[in-house]
Backbone as CSV, one residue per row, in Angstrom:
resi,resn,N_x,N_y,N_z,CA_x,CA_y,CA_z,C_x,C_y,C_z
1,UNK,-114.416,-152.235,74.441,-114.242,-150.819,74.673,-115.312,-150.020,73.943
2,UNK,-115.439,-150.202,73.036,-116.679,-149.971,71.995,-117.741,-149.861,72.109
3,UNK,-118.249,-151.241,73.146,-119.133,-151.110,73.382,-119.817,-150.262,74.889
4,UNK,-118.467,-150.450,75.513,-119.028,-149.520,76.743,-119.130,-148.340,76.397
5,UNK,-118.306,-147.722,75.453,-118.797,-146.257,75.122,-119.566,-146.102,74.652
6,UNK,-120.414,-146.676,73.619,-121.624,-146.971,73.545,-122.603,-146.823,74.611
7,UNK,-122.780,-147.144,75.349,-123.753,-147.734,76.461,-123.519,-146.550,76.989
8,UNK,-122.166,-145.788,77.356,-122.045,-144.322,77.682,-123.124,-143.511,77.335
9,UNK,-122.855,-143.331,75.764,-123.283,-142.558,74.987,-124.432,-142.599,74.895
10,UNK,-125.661,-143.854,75.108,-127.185,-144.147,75.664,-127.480,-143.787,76.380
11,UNK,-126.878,-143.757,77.804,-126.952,-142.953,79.290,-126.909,-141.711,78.938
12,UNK,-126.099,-140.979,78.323,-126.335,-139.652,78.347,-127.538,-139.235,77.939
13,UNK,-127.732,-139.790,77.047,-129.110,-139.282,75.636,-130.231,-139.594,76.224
14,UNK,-130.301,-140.685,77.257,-131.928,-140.922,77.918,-131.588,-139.759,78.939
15,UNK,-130.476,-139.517,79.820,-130.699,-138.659,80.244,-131.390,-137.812,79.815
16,UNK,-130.422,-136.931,79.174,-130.899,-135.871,78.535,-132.536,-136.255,77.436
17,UNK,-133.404,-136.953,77.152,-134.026,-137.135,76.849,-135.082,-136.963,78.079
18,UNK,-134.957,-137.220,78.973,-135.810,-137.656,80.566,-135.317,-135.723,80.757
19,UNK,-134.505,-135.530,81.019,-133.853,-134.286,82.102,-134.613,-132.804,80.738
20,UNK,-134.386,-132.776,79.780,-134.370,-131.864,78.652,-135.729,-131.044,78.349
21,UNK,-136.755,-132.058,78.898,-138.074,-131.407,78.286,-138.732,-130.397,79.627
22,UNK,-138.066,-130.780,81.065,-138.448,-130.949,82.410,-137.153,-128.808,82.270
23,UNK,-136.039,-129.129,81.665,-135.803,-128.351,81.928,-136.045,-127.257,81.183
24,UNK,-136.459,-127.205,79.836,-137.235,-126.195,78.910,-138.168,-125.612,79.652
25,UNK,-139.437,-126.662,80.138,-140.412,-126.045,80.404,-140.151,-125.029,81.733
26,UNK,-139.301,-125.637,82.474,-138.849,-124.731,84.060,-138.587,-123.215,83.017
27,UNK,-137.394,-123.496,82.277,-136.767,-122.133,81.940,-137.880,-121.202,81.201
28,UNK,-139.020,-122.022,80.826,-139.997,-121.160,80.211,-140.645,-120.695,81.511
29,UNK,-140.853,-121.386,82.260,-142.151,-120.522,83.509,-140.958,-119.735,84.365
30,UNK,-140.155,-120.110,84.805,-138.819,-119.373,85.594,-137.958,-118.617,85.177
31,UNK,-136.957,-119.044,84.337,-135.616,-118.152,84.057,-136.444,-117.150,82.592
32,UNK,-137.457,-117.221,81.522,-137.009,-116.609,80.894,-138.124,-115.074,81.355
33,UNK,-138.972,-115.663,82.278,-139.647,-114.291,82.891,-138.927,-113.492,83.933
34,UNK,-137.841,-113.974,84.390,-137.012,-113.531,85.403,-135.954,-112.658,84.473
35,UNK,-135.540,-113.127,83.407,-134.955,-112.102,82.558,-135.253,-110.940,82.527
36,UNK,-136.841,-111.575,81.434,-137.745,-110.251,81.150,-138.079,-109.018,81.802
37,UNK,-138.248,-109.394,83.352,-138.408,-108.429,84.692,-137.263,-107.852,84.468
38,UNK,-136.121,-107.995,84.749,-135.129,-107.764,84.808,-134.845,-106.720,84.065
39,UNK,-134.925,-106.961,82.526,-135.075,-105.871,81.517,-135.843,-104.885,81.417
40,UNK,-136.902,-105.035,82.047,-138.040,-104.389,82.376,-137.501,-103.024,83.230
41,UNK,-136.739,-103.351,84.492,-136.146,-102.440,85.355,-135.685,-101.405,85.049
42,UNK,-135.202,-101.333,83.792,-134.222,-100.144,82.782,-135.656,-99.716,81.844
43,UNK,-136.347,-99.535,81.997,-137.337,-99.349,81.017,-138.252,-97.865,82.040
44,UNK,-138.794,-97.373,81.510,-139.619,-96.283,82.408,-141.400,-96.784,81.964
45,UNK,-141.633,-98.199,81.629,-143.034,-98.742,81.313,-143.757,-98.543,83.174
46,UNK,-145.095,-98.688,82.592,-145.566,-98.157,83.849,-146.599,-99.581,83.612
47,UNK,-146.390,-100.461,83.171,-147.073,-102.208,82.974,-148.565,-101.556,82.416
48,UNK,-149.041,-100.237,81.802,-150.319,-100.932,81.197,-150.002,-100.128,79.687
49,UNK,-149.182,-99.088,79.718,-149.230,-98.406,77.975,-148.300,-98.930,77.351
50,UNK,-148.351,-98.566,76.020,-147.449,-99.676,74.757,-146.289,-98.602,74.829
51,UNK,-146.159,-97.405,75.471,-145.183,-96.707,75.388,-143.944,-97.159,76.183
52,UNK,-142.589,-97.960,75.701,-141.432,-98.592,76.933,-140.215,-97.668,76.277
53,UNK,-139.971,-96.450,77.139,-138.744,-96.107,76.786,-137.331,-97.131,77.759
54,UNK,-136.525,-96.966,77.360,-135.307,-97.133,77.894,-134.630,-96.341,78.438
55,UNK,-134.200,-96.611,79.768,-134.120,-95.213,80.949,-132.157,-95.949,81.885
56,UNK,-132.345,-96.480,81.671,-131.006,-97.185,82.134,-130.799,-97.531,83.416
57,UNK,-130.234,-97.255,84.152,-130.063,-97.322,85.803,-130.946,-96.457,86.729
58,UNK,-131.785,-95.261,86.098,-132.309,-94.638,86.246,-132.980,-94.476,87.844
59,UNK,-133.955,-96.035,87.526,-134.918,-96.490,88.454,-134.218,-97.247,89.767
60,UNK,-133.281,-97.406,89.657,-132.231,-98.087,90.591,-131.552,-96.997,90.985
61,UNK,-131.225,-95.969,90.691,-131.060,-94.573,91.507,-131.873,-94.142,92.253
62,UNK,-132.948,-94.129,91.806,-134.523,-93.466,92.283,-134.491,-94.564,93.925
63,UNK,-134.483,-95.903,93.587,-135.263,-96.558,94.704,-133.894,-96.523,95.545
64,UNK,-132.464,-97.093,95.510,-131.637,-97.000,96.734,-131.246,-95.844,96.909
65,UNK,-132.084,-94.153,96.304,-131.935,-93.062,97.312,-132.765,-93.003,98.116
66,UNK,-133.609,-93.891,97.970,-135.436,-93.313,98.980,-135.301,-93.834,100.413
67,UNK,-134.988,-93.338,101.672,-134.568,-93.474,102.614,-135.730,-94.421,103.120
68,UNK,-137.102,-94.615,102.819,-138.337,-95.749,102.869,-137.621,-96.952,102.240
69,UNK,-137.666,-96.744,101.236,-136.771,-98.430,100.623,-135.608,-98.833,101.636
70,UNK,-134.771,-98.222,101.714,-133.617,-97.985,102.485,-133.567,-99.026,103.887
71,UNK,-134.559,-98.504,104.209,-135.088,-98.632,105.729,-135.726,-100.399,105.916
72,UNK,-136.321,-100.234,104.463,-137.421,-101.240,104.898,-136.229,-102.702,104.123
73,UNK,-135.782,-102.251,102.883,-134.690,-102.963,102.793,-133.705,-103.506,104.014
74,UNK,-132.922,-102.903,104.907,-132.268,-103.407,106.103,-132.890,-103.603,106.929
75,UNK,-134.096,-103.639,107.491,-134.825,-104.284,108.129,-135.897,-105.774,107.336
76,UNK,-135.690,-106.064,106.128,-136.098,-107.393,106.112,-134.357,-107.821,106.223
77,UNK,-133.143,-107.259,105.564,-132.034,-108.225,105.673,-131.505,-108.771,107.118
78,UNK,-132.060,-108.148,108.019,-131.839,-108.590,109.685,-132.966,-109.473,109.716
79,UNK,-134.081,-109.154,109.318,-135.216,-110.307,109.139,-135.223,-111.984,109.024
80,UNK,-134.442,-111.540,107.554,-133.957,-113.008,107.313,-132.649,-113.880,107.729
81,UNK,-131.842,-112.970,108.021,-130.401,-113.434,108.675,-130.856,-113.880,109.543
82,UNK,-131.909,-112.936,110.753,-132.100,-113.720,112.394,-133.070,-115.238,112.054
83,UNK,-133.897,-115.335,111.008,-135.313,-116.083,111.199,-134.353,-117.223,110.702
84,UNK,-133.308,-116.997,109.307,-132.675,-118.535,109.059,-131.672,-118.981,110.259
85,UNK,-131.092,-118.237,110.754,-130.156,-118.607,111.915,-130.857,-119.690,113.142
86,UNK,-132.115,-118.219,113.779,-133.005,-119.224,114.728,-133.595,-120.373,114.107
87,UNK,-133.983,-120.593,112.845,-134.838,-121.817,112.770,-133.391,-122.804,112.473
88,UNK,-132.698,-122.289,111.981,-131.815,-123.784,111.744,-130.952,-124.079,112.894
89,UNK,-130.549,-123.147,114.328,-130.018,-123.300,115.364,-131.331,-124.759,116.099
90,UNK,-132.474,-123.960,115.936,-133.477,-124.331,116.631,-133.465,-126.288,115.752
91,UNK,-133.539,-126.131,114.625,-133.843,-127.246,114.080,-132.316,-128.238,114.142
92,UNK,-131.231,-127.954,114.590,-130.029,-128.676,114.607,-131.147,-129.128,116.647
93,UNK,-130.825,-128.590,117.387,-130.913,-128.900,118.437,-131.775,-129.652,118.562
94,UNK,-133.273,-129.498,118.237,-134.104,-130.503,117.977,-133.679,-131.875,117.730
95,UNK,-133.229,-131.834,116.151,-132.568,-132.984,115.463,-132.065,-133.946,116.832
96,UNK,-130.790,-132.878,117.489,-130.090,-133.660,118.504,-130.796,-134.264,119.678
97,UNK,-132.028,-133.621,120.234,-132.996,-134.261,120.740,-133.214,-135.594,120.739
98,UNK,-133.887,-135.743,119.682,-134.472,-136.741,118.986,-133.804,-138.092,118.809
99,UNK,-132.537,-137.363,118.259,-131.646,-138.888,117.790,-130.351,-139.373,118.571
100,UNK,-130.381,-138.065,119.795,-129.025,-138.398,120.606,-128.449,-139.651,121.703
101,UNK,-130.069,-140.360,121.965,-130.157,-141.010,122.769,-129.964,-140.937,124.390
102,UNK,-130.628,-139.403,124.667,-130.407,-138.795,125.964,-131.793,-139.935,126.540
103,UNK,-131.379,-139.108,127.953,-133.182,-139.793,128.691,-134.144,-139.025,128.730
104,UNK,-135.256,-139.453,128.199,-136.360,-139.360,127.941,-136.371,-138.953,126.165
105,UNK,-135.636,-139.648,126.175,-135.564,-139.398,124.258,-137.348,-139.678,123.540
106,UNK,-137.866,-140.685,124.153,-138.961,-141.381,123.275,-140.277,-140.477,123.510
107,UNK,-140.226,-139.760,125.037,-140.578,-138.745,125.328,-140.982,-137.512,124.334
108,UNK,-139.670,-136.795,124.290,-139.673,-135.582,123.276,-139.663,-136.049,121.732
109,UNK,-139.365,-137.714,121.399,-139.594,-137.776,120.065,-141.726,-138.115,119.673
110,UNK,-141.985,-138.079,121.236,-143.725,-138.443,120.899,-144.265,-136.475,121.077
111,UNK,-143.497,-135.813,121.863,-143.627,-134.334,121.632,-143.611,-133.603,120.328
112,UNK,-142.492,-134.473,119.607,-141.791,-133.566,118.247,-142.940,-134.237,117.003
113,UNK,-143.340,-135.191,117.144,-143.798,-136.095,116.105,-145.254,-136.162,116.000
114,UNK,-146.035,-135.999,117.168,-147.004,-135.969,117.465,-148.241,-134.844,117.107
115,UNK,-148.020,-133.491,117.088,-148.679,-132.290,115.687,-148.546,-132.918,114.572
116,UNK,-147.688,-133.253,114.187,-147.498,-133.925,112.641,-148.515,-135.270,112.687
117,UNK,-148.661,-135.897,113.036,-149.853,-137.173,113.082,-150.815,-136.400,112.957
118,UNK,-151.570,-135.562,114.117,-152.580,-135.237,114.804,-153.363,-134.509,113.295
119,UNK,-152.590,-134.268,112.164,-153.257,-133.490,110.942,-153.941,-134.852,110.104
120,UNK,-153.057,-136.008,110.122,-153.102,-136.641,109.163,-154.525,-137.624,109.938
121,UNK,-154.730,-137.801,111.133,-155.652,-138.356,112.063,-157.466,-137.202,111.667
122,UNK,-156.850,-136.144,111.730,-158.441,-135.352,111.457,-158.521,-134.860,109.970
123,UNK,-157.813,-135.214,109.666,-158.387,-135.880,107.731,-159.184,-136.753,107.813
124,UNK,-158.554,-138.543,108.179,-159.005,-138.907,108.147,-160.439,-139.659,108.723
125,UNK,-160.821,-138.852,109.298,-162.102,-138.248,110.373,-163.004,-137.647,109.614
126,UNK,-162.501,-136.383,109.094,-163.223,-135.796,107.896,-163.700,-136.324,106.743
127,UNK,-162.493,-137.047,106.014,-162.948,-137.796,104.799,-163.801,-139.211,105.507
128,UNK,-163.811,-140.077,106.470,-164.562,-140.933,107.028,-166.732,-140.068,107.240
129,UNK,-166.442,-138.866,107.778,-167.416,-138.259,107.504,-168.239,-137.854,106.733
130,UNK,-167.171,-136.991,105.839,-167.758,-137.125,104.462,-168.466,-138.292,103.246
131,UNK,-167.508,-139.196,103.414,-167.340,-140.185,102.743,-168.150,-141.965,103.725
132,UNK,-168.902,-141.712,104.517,-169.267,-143.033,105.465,-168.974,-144.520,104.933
133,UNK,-168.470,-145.093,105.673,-168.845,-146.767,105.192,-170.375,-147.479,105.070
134,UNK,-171.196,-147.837,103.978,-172.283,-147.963,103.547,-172.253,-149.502,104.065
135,UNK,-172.935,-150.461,104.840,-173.437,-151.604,104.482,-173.966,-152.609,103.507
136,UNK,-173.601,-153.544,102.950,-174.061,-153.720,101.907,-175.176,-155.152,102.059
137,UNK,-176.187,-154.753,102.287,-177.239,-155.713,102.892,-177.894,-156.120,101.739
């Protein structure tokens, strides 16, 4: 018993040894500048003078009265509602394409698959160009 908790207690610690340094550094480039902005919002700094008063909600009054924000705000939120809907309607049906085993399946899977090669084909065209095979005489 002893010893499996043990062996527990190793698993965790390499975890967290492996997982710990990966997640510092994220929270340093990500979460703790996302704060900072954040705090920033209540501030009346204009990002170049050392002068930062503290203004409170202030600026968040200012922008969801401005009938421009307003506007342009509900027109990206229809933006993104329609563009994730169509691409993932679009990308389920596809999927079903592909793997449903209709007729002419091998068809539309050389349609669907085939842009995707065609990049990795004129690379290696390019780098063959760039790069020639030399003879070695």
């Amino acid at each position: 018993m002893g010893n499996r908790r043990n062996r527990k207690i190793q698993n965790v610690l390499q975890f967290a040894g492996f997982g710990l340094p990966a997640t510092l550094i994220w929270a340093a480039v990500v979460i703790i500048p996302f704060l900072y902005g954040i705090g920033i919002t209540f501030t009346d700094w204009n990002g170049l003078s050392l002068d930062i008063n503290f203004i409170g909600l202030k600026n968040y009054k200012t922008v969801f009265s401005d009938p421009t924000f307003l506007s342009a705000f509900l027109k990206t939120v229809i933006y993104v509602l329609f563009t994730v809907i169509v691409s993932n309607v679009v990308g389920f049906f596809l999927a079903l394409v592909v793997t449903s085993g209709i007729r002419f399946q091998g068809l539309f899977r050389t349609g669907f698959f085939t842009p995707n090669i065609i990049g990795g084909i004129i690379l290696g065209y390019i780098w063959n160009f760039i790069f020639p095979m030399q003879s070695h005489q």
